[in-house]
Coordinates of C-alpha atoms in Angstrom, one line a residue:
Chain J
M239 CA 0.1 -0.1 0.0
S240 CA 1.2 3.1 -0.8
A241 CA 0.0 5.8 1.1
T242 CA 0.6 9.7 0.0
I243 CA 2.3 12.3 2.1
L244 CA 0.8 15.7 2.6
L245 CA 2.7 18.5 3.7
P246 CA 1.0 21.3 5.7
G247 CA -1.0 24.0 2.4
E248 CA -0.8 21.2 0.0
E249 CA -3.8 20.3 -1.3
L250 CA -5.4 17.2 -1.4
P251 CA -5.4 15.3 -4.9
S252 CA -8.5 14.6 -6.4
D253 CA -7.4 11.2 -6.9
S254 CA -7.4 10.1 -3.3
L255 CA -11.0 11.5 -2.6
P256 CA -13.6 8.7 -1.5
K257 CA -15.0 6.6 -3.8
T258 CA -18.2 6.9 -3.3
K259 CA -21.2 7.9 -4.8
K260 CA -23.7 9.0 -2.4
G261 CA -23.7 10.9 0.7
T262 CA -21.3 14.3 2.0
L263 CA -17.6 13.5 2.3
T264 CA -16.3 14.3 5.7
L265 CA -12.9 15.7 6.6
G266 CA -11.0 14.5 9.2
P267 CA -8.2 15.5 11.2
G268 CA -5.8 17.4 9.2
L269 CA -7.3 18.2 6.6
R270 CA -9.5 21.5 6.0
H271 CA -12.3 23.0 3.4
I272 CA -11.4 26.2 1.6
P273 CA -14.5 27.1 -0.5
P274 CA -15.4 26.3 -2.9
T275 CA -13.4 22.9 -3.9
S276 CA -10.0 22.8 -3.2
I277 CA -8.6 20.5 -0.1
T278 CA -6.0 21.2 1.7
A279 CA -4.0 19.5 4.6
T280 CA -3.1 21.4 7.9
T281 CA -0.2 19.4 9.2
S282 CA 1.8 17.1 7.5
G283 CA 0.8 13.2 7.2
S284 CA -0.7 10.5 4.2
I285 CA -3.7 10.3 3.2
S286 CA -6.3 8.1 4.2
V287 CA -9.4 7.0 3.0
D288 CA -12.4 4.7 4.2
N289 CA -15.4 4.6 1.2
K290 CA -18.1 2.8 3.3
K291 CA -18.0 6.5 5.2
S292 CA -17.0 8.4 2.6
A293 CA -14.6 10.2 4.5
V294 CA -10.6 10.9 4.4
W295 CA -8.0 12.4 6.4
L296 CA -4.2 12.7 7.6
E297 CA -2.6 10.1 10.2
N298 CA 0.6 10.7 11.3
T299 CA 2.6 9.5 14.4
N300 CA 4.1 12.5 15.6
G301 CA 2.1 15.5 18.4
R302 CA 0.0 15.6 21.2
Y303 CA -3.2 14.1 21.3
Q304 CA -6.2 17.6 19.9
P305 CA -9.3 16.6 21.2
S306 CA -12.3 16.9 18.9
T307 CA -16.0 15.4 19.6
G308 CA -16.6 12.1 19.3
D309 CA -13.4 10.8 21.1
L310 CA -13.0 8.4 23.8
V311 CA -10.9 9.3 25.9
I312 CA -9.1 8.3 29.5
A313 CA -9.6 11.8 31.5
Q314 CA -8.0 12.1 34.6
V315 CA -9.4 14.2 37.5
H316 CA -7.5 16.9 38.5
H317 CA -9.5 18.8 40.8
G318 CA -13.4 19.4 40.7
S319 CA -16.1 22.5 41.2
T320 CA -19.3 22.6 41.9
D321 CA -20.7 21.4 39.0
T322 CA -18.1 19.5 37.0
Y323 CA -14.6 18.4 37.1
H324 CA -11.4 19.9 35.5
C325 CA -9.8 16.8 33.5
A326 CA -6.3 16.6 31.9
L327 CA -6.6 14.9 28.8
T328 CA -2.7 15.3 28.1
P329 CA -0.4 16.3 30.8
Q330 CA 0.7 21.0 30.6
T331 CA -2.5 20.8 28.4
P332 CA -5.8 23.2 29.2
F333 CA -7.5 21.2 31.4
A334 CA -11.4 19.6 29.6
L335 CA -14.6 19.9 31.1
L336 CA -16.3 16.7 32.5
G337 CA -20.5 17.4 33.5
Q338 CA -20.5 16.1 37.6
L339 CA -24.2 15.0 36.5
A340 CA -22.2 13.9 32.9
F341 CA -22.5 9.8 33.7
E342 CA -25.3 6.9 33.6
G343 CA -28.3 7.7 36.1
A344 CA -26.7 10.3 37.9
S345 CA -28.6 12.9 39.6
K346 CA -28.3 15.4 42.6
K347 CA -28.2 13.1 45.2
S348 CA -26.4 10.3 43.7
R349 CA -23.6 10.8 41.3
P350 CA -20.1 9.5 41.8
H351 CA -17.9 11.3 43.5
L352 CA -14.8 11.3 42.1
L353 CA -10.8 12.7 43.1
S354 CA -8.3 14.6 41.8
G355 CA -6.1 11.3 40.0
D356 CA -8.9 9.6 39.1
L357 CA -9.0 7.8 36.0
V358 CA -12.3 8.3 33.2
Y359 CA -13.3 7.3 30.5
A360 CA -15.0 9.9 28.2
R361 CA -15.5 11.1 25.6
V362 CA -15.9 14.5 23.9
S363 CA -18.8 16.1 23.2
R364 CA -17.5 19.7 22.1
A365 CA -14.2 20.4 20.9
V366 CA -14.5 23.8 19.6
K367 CA -11.1 26.0 18.7
G368 CA -11.0 28.2 21.5
E369 CA -13.2 27.2 24.4
D370 CA -13.0 24.6 26.6
V371 CA -12.9 20.9 25.5
E372 CA -15.9 19.1 27.1
L373 CA -16.5 15.5 28.3
E374 CA -19.3 13.6 29.2
G375 CA -19.0 10.0 31.1
F376 CA -22.5 8.8 29.1
N377 CA -23.9 8.3 25.6
S378 CA -25.9 11.7 26.3
A379 CA -28.6 10.4 23.2
T380 CA -29.0 7.2 24.9
G381 CA -28.4 7.9 28.8
K382 CA -26.4 4.4 28.3
S383 CA -22.9 3.7 29.9
E384 CA -21.3 2.3 26.8
G385 CA -18.7 1.3 28.8
M386 CA -17.6 4.8 30.0
G387 CA -17.6 5.7 33.2
Q388 CA -14.5 5.7 36.4
L389 CA -11.8 3.0 35.6
K390 CA -11.2 1.2 39.1
G391 CA -8.0 -0.4 39.2
G392 CA -5.8 -1.4 36.8
M393 CA -3.2 0.1 35.2
V394 CA -2.8 3.1 32.5
F395 CA 0.0 2.9 30.5
E396 CA 1.0 5.8 28.2
V397 CA 1.4 5.1 24.3
S398 CA 1.8 7.5 20.8
P399 CA -1.5 8.2 19.8
A400 CA -1.5 7.4 16.4
F401 CA -0.7 3.5 17.9
A402 CA -3.8 4.3 20.7
R403 CA -5.6 5.0 17.5
R404 CA -4.3 1.9 15.6
L405 CA -5.7 0.0 18.9
M406 CA -8.9 0.9 17.8
M407 CA -9.5 0.3 14.6
G408 CA -9.4 -3.3 15.4
S409 CA -8.4 -6.1 13.4
K410 CA -7.5 -3.0 10.6
G411 CA -4.7 -1.0 13.0
G412 CA -2.6 -4.2 12.4
V413 CA -2.4 -4.3 16.0
K414 CA -2.9 -7.5 16.9
I415 CA -1.4 -8.0 21.1
L416 CA -5.0 -7.4 22.6
E417 CA -6.6 -10.2 20.7
G418 CA -4.0 -12.3 21.3
V419 CA -3.6 -11.9 25.0
G420 CA -7.6 -11.5 25.0
E421 CA -7.1 -15.7 23.4
K422 CA -5.2 -17.3 26.7
I423 CA -6.0 -14.3 29.6
R424 CA -9.4 -12.6 30.8
F425 CA -8.8 -8.8 30.7
E426 CA -10.2 -5.7 31.0
V427 CA -9.4 -2.4 28.1
A428 CA -10.2 0.9 27.7
V429 CA -8.1 2.8 25.3
G430 CA -7.9 6.2 25.3
R431 CA -7.3 8.3 21.8
N432 CA -5.3 10.6 24.0
G433 CA -2.7 8.0 23.9
R434 CA -3.7 6.6 26.5
V435 CA -4.5 2.8 27.6
W436 CA -5.9 1.3 30.6
V437 CA -5.5 -2.5 31.3
D438 CA -7.0 -4.5 34.2
S439 CA -6.4 -8.3 34.4
G440 CA -7.0 -8.6 38.1
N441 CA -3.0 -9.9 38.8
V442 CA 0.0 -7.6 38.9
R443 CA 2.1 -9.7 36.7
T444 CA -0.2 -10.5 33.3
T445 CA -1.6 -6.7 33.8
A446 CA 2.4 -5.5 33.9
A447 CA 3.0 -7.7 30.9
I448 CA 0.4 -6.5 28.6
G449 CA 1.1 -2.9 29.6
R450 CA 5.1 -4.3 28.2
L451 CA 3.4 -5.3 25.5
L452 CA 1.2 -2.5 24.3
T453 CA 4.3 -0.2 24.9
S454 CA 7.5 -0.9 23.6
S455 CA 5.5 -2.2 20.2
D456 CA 4.5 1.2 19.8
E457 CA 8.2 2.4 20.5
N458 CA 9.8 -0.2 18.5
A459 CA 6.6 0.1 15.7
W460 CA 6.8 -3.9 15.3
D461 CA 5.4 -4.8 13.0
V462 CA 2.2 -8.2 12.7
E463 CA 5.0 -10.8 13.2
E464 CA 7.2 -9.7 15.6
Q465 CA 4.3 -8.6 17.6
E466 CA 3.6 -12.5 17.9
K467 CA 6.2 -13.7 18.7
A468 CA 7.0 -11.4 21.6
L469 CA 3.3 -12.4 22.2
K470 CA 4.2 -15.8 22.4
K471 CA 7.0 -15.5 24.7
A472 CA 5.0 -13.4 27.1
L473 CA 2.3 -15.4 27.1
K474 CA 4.3 -18.4 28.2
D475 CA 6.4 -16.3 30.7
M476 CA 2.5 -15.2 32.1
S477 CA 1.4 -19.0 32.5
Chain E
M57 CA 4.1 27.9 36.7
P58 CA 4.1 24.4 35.2
R59 CA 4.9 21.2 37.0
E60 CA 5.1 18.0 36.5
A61 CA 2.0 15.7 36.1
E62 CA 1.0 13.4 38.7
P63 CA -0.1 11.0 38.6
S64 CA -3.0 8.9 38.3
N65 CA -4.2 7.0 41.4
N66 CA -4.5 4.1 40.1
A67 CA -0.9 4.4 38.7
K68 CA -0.2 5.0 42.0
A69 CA -1.3 2.0 43.5
F70 CA -0.6 -0.1 40.9
L71 CA 2.9 0.7 41.4
L72 CA 2.5 -0.2 44.9
Q73 CA 0.7 -3.1 44.4
A74 CA 3.6 -4.9 42.0
L75 CA 6.2 -4.0 43.6
R76 CA 4.6 -5.8 46.9
E77 CA 4.6 -8.7 45.1
N78 CA 8.8 -8.7 43.2
V79 CA 7.3 -6.7 40.2
R80 CA 8.7 -3.6 38.6
L81 CA 6.2 -2.1 35.5
D82 CA 9.1 -2.2 32.8
G83 CA 10.3 -6.2 34.3
R84 CA 12.8 -4.7 35.4
A85 CA 14.7 -7.1 39.0
F86 CA 14.9 -3.7 41.7
D87 CA 18.7 -3.8 41.8
E88 CA 18.5 -3.9 38.0
F89 CA 19.7 -1.0 35.7
R90 CA 17.8 0.4 32.3
Q91 CA 19.7 -0.1 29.3
I92 CA 22.9 1.6 29.7
D93 CA 24.5 3.9 26.3
L94 CA 27.4 6.2 25.8
S95 CA 28.6 7.8 23.1
F96 CA 30.3 10.2 22.6
G97 CA 31.0 13.4 19.8
D98 CA 33.6 14.2 17.2
E99 CA 34.4 17.2 19.4
Y100 CA 37.2 16.1 21.9
G101 CA 34.4 16.6 25.3
V102 CA 31.1 15.9 24.3
A103 CA 29.6 12.8 26.2
T104 CA 25.5 11.7 26.0
A105 CA 24.7 9.7 28.3
R106 CA 21.2 7.3 28.3
L107 CA 19.7 5.1 30.8
G108 CA 16.1 4.2 29.2
K109 CA 15.0 6.8 28.0
T110 CA 16.4 9.5 30.2
K111 CA 19.2 11.4 27.9
V112 CA 21.9 13.7 29.0
M113 CA 24.4 15.3 27.3
V114 CA 27.3 17.0 28.8
R115 CA 30.1 19.7 26.8
V116 CA 33.3 20.4 28.6
S117 CA 35.6 23.3 27.3
S118 CA 38.0 25.1 28.6
E119 CA 39.4 29.5 28.3
V120 CA 42.6 30.7 29.6
V121 CA 41.8 33.2 32.8
K122 CA 43.5 35.4 35.5
A123 CA 43.8 32.7 38.1
S124 CA 42.1 33.7 41.5
A125 CA 43.9 36.0 44.4
D126 CA 43.2 34.2 47.1
R127 CA 43.9 30.3 44.6
K128 CA 47.1 30.5 42.9
F129 CA 48.2 27.3 42.5
D130 CA 44.8 26.3 41.1
G131 CA 43.2 26.3 38.0
V132 CA 38.9 27.2 37.9
F133 CA 36.7 24.1 37.5
T134 CA 32.6 25.0 36.8
I135 CA 29.8 22.5 36.6
S136 CA 26.9 24.3 35.5
T137 CA 23.4 22.8 35.1
E138 CA 20.3 23.6 33.3
L139 CA 17.0 21.8 32.6
S140 CA 15.5 23.6 29.8
P141 CA 12.0 22.6 29.1
I142 CA 13.3 20.3 26.1
A143 CA 14.0 17.4 29.2
S144 CA 9.9 17.9 30.7
P145 CA 7.1 20.6 29.8
A146 CA 7.6 20.9 33.7
F147 CA 11.0 22.9 33.4
E148 CA 10.8 26.5 32.9
V149 CA 13.8 29.0 32.1
G150 CA 15.4 30.7 34.2
R151 CA 13.2 29.6 37.4
Q152 CA 15.6 27.0 39.3
D153 CA 13.2 24.0 41.0
Q154 CA 14.5 21.6 43.1
A155 CA 15.2 19.4 40.6
E156 CA 17.9 21.3 39.3
V157 CA 19.1 22.8 42.8
L158 CA 19.3 18.8 43.2
L159 CA 20.7 17.7 41.0
S160 CA 24.0 20.6 40.7
R161 CA 24.3 20.2 44.6
I162 CA 24.8 16.6 43.8
L163 CA 27.4 17.2 41.0
E164 CA 29.3 19.6 42.8
K165 CA 29.8 17.3 45.7
T166 CA 30.0 13.9 43.7
I167 CA 32.9 15.4 41.2
R168 CA 34.4 18.8 42.6
R169 CA 34.7 18.8 45.9
S170 CA 35.3 15.0 46.1
G171 CA 38.7 16.5 44.2
A172 CA 38.1 14.0 40.8
L173 CA 40.1 16.8 38.9
D174 CA 42.9 18.1 39.8
T175 CA 42.6 21.4 39.7
E176 CA 46.3 22.5 40.8
S177 CA 46.8 21.2 36.8
L178 CA 45.4 23.3 35.2
C179 CA 47.2 26.3 36.8
I180 CA 49.7 28.4 34.1
I181 CA 51.9 30.8 35.2
A182 CA 50.6 30.6 39.4
G183 CA 48.9 33.9 40.5
Q184 CA 48.5 34.4 37.0
K185 CA 46.8 32.9 34.4
C186 CA 45.0 29.5 34.4
F187 CA 42.6 27.4 32.9
H188 CA 38.9 27.6 33.7
V189 CA 37.3 24.0 32.7
R190 CA 33.8 24.2 32.3
A191 CA 31.0 21.4 31.6
D192 CA 27.7 21.7 30.7
V193 CA 25.0 19.9 31.2
H194 CA 22.3 19.4 29.3
V195 CA 19.2 17.2 29.9
L196 CA 17.8 16.1 26.7
D197 CA 15.1 13.8 28.4
H198 CA 13.5 13.5 31.6
D199 CA 12.4 9.6 33.0
G200 CA 14.1 9.0 35.8
S201 CA 17.3 8.6 37.1
L202 CA 18.7 12.5 36.0
V203 CA 21.4 12.8 38.9
D204 CA 23.3 9.1 37.8
A205 CA 23.1 10.5 34.3
S206 CA 24.1 13.5 34.3
C207 CA 27.2 12.1 36.7
L208 CA 28.1 9.0 34.8
A209 CA 28.2 11.7 31.3
L210 CA 30.1 14.0 33.2
V211 CA 32.5 11.8 34.2
A212 CA 32.9 10.6 30.9
A213 CA 33.0 13.7 29.6
L214 CA 36.1 15.7 31.4
M215 CA 37.9 11.9 30.8
H216 CA 37.6 12.6 27.1
Y217 CA 37.9 16.6 27.3
R218 CA 42.0 16.9 26.0
R219 CA 43.0 21.1 26.5
P220 CA 45.4 22.4 24.5
D221 CA 48.7 22.6 25.3
F222 CA 50.9 25.4 25.8
E223 CA 54.5 26.7 26.7
V224 CA 55.7 29.0 29.2
R225 CA 58.9 31.6 28.4
G226 CA 59.4 33.7 31.0
E227 CA 55.7 35.7 31.4
E228 CA 54.6 34.8 27.7
V229 CA 52.5 32.2 27.2
Q230 CA 51.7 30.3 24.3
I231 CA 48.8 28.2 24.0
F232 CA 48.9 25.5 21.1
D233 CA 46.4 24.5 18.9
P234 CA 45.0 21.3 18.7
R235 CA 46.7 21.4 14.9
E236 CA 49.7 22.3 16.3
R237 CA 50.1 20.3 19.2
E238 CA 48.3 17.5 19.9
P239 CA 46.1 18.2 22.9
I240 CA 46.5 16.1 26.9
K241 CA 44.2 14.5 28.5
L242 CA 42.4 16.4 31.9
S243 CA 44.3 14.8 34.9
M244 CA 41.5 13.8 37.0
Q245 CA 42.5 12.5 40.7
H246 CA 39.4 9.3 40.2
Q247 CA 36.2 9.0 38.8
P248 CA 32.7 9.1 40.9
F249 CA 29.4 7.6 40.3
C250 CA 26.0 8.6 41.7
V251 CA 23.9 5.7 42.6
T252 CA 20.5 6.4 43.6
F253 CA 18.6 4.0 45.7
G254 CA 14.4 4.6 45.8
Y255 CA 12.6 3.7 48.9
Y256 CA 8.6 1.6 48.9
E257 CA 6.8 0.6 52.0
D258 CA 8.7 1.7 54.1
G259 CA 12.1 1.5 53.5
S260 CA 10.8 -2.4 53.0
V261 CA 11.5 -1.8 49.2
M262 CA 14.4 -0.7 47.7
L263 CA 14.9 -0.1 43.8
L264 CA 18.1 1.3 41.4
D265 CA 17.8 3.0 39.0
S266 CA 13.4 4.3 39.1
T267 CA 11.8 6.2 36.2
L268 CA 9.8 8.6 36.5
L269 CA 6.9 7.4 37.3
E270 CA 8.9 5.6 40.3
E271 CA 10.5 8.8 41.6
Q272 CA 7.1 9.9 41.4
C273 CA 5.7 7.4 44.1
R274 CA 8.4 7.2 46.0
E275 CA 8.7 7.6 49.9
G276 CA 12.5 8.6 49.9
E277 CA 16.0 8.6 48.2
V278 CA 18.9 7.8 49.3
M279 CA 22.5 9.0 46.7
I280 CA 25.6 7.6 47.2
S281 CA 28.3 8.3 45.1
M282 CA 32.1 6.6 45.6
N283 CA 34.5 5.9 42.8
R284 CA 35.2 2.0 41.6
F285 CA 37.7 2.0 45.2
G286 CA 34.2 2.1 47.1
E287 CA 36.0 5.5 48.7
I288 CA 32.5 7.7 48.9
C289 CA 32.5 11.0 47.9
Q290 CA 29.1 12.2 49.8
I291 CA 25.5 10.5 51.2
A292 CA 22.7 12.4 50.4
K293 CA 19.4 11.9 51.7
Y294 CA 17.4 15.3 51.4
S295 CA 13.8 14.1 52.2
G296 CA 10.9 11.6 52.9
E297 CA 10.6 8.6 55.3
P298 CA 13.6 7.8 57.8
V299 CA 15.6 4.4 56.4
D300 CA 17.1 1.9 58.5
A301 CA 21.6 2.3 58.7
M302 CA 21.7 -0.8 58.6
S303 CA 19.8 -0.8 54.7
V304 CA 22.2 2.2 54.2
L305 CA 25.4 0.1 54.5
N306 CA 23.4 -2.9 52.2
C307 CA 23.3 0.6 49.8
M308 CA 26.9 1.1 49.6
N309 CA 27.5 -2.5 49.2
V310 CA 25.7 -2.6 46.0
A311 CA 26.3 1.0 44.8
L312 CA 30.2 -0.6 44.4
E313 CA 28.4 -2.7 41.9
K314 CA 27.8 -0.5 40.4
V315 CA 29.8 1.9 40.2
K316 CA 32.3 -0.8 39.0
V317 CA 30.7 -1.4 36.0
F318 CA 30.2 2.2 35.0
D319 CA 34.0 2.6 35.6
K320 CA 34.5 -0.6 33.2
L321 CA 31.7 0.6 30.7
V322 CA 33.1 4.5 30.4
K323 CA 36.1 3.0 30.4
A324 CA 35.4 0.5 27.3
K325 CA 34.0 3.7 25.6
L326 CA 36.6 5.5 25.9
E327 CA 38.8 3.3 24.1
E328 CA 36.1 2.7 21.7
D329 CA 36.0 6.3 20.8
E330 CA 40.2 6.1 20.8
K331 CA 40.3 3.2 18.1
R332 CA 38.0 5.1 16.3
R333 CA 39.8 8.4 15.9
D334 CA 42.7 7.0 15.3
V335 CA 43.6 6.4 11.7
G336 CA 46.3 4.1 11.4
G337 CA 49.4 6.3 13.8
L338 CA 51.7 8.5 13.0
M339 CA 52.6 7.5 9.4
A340 CA 49.5 7.9 8.1
E341 CA 48.7 11.3 9.7
L342 CA 51.8 12.4 7.9
S343 CA 51.2 11.2 4.5
A344 CA 50.4 13.4 2.1
E345 CA 48.5 11.0 0.1
N346 CA 45.6 10.8 -1.5
A347 CA 42.7 8.7 -1.3
R348 CA 42.0 8.3 -4.6

């Protein structure tokens, strides 16, 4: 697969647009529409196209996480105020706001009490340039938690945002570690787009081993073969 | 005021639970260092040390200055440490934070005050001229064990550095360019290294070469500097829980082993570098023949 690389300011070539007739074109991160007809890159990266969703975006491995609406993230509560929690998505960046009532079944009387340093699996509900990022701990359309909420126990590992995205893509992302471990060991995992992966297997040794597999796969840019090799070795050590 | 991001409660609890079960997050043993990597630059006196993700570069340079009036027979040796935002966004330019004060104090005590560098050999004319050797410590990446990595890089850079040769004729001093005369190694009296021990669980767990996360969770630390003969240059324990005296004695034995490893590593790397620079002896250097 040969990827076309764009630099900031370059125009998206029209032949790399998604090949679908129906629906409107969706522009993902790194691209900007300049009316009437041109689409330019705002960062450097390789073009990725999803024909089914009629979407096009730029993939890159550099940089810190930039919140965008709908992303699932692992936020760390920094402090709380009267009706919101101020959460850090990435260190040294402005806090994102998480409503104290933005959890499944939360009411004024019963709501989760989070302390400074607690982790929450949340979704970015609003990310507008120049304003505070807003998070929610449940799906506000359905009122269901859908797996979001406070993360208790376990360990959170730091990976690059690009790797986190690959993890979330499942088998298409080319990371076989989670599936591979899951065949042998029972564990819980939550992947945040902000480059954090929370793992809990109930056992310190296994959780640490899974985390090590993930972080070293990210740092050394392992391909599937290398991942499987490391996975085999790690599973042998675990059992 | 920027500061290092606090680890989450989950991470802290997990790390401590793991230590209780004899597990370290990166799979190392408690007394195991991360991969140590030492490399030298093209110039003399530039050394870069890596301890896992921690990366420190030291550059040693020298100039001729007027000797100070009260130390007529000594040269000047200064160590400058500055933590810049390149290492971590928690460091700010121009503001000294605790990590920086600690780093410069320990380096000062370990290397300058222990007399590792023979400053008398830096004197050119007593009371008039001497060399000022300056070591700039640049921390390029911070993932724990800053002091250990900086100390290693600093000693390596000092051993690698060569000062220009000089000749005194009466009152006149002639400093020779490296091309005129081969520069001279600094005279080192010994090579001290620093080893930091982190304490957890009321001193029952002791870790070597902590990562940043481990540093943030530890209860106290003891920094021991010594040379390969086991001569202790300094012991520092600035804060944290009290530590049992017997365990400090134990630390010293562990530190000695590690220091011997450091010493060997630095010498091996210096030899390697020497070989790389040596183009093939005097004859090859004097030859005017071009490679065609």
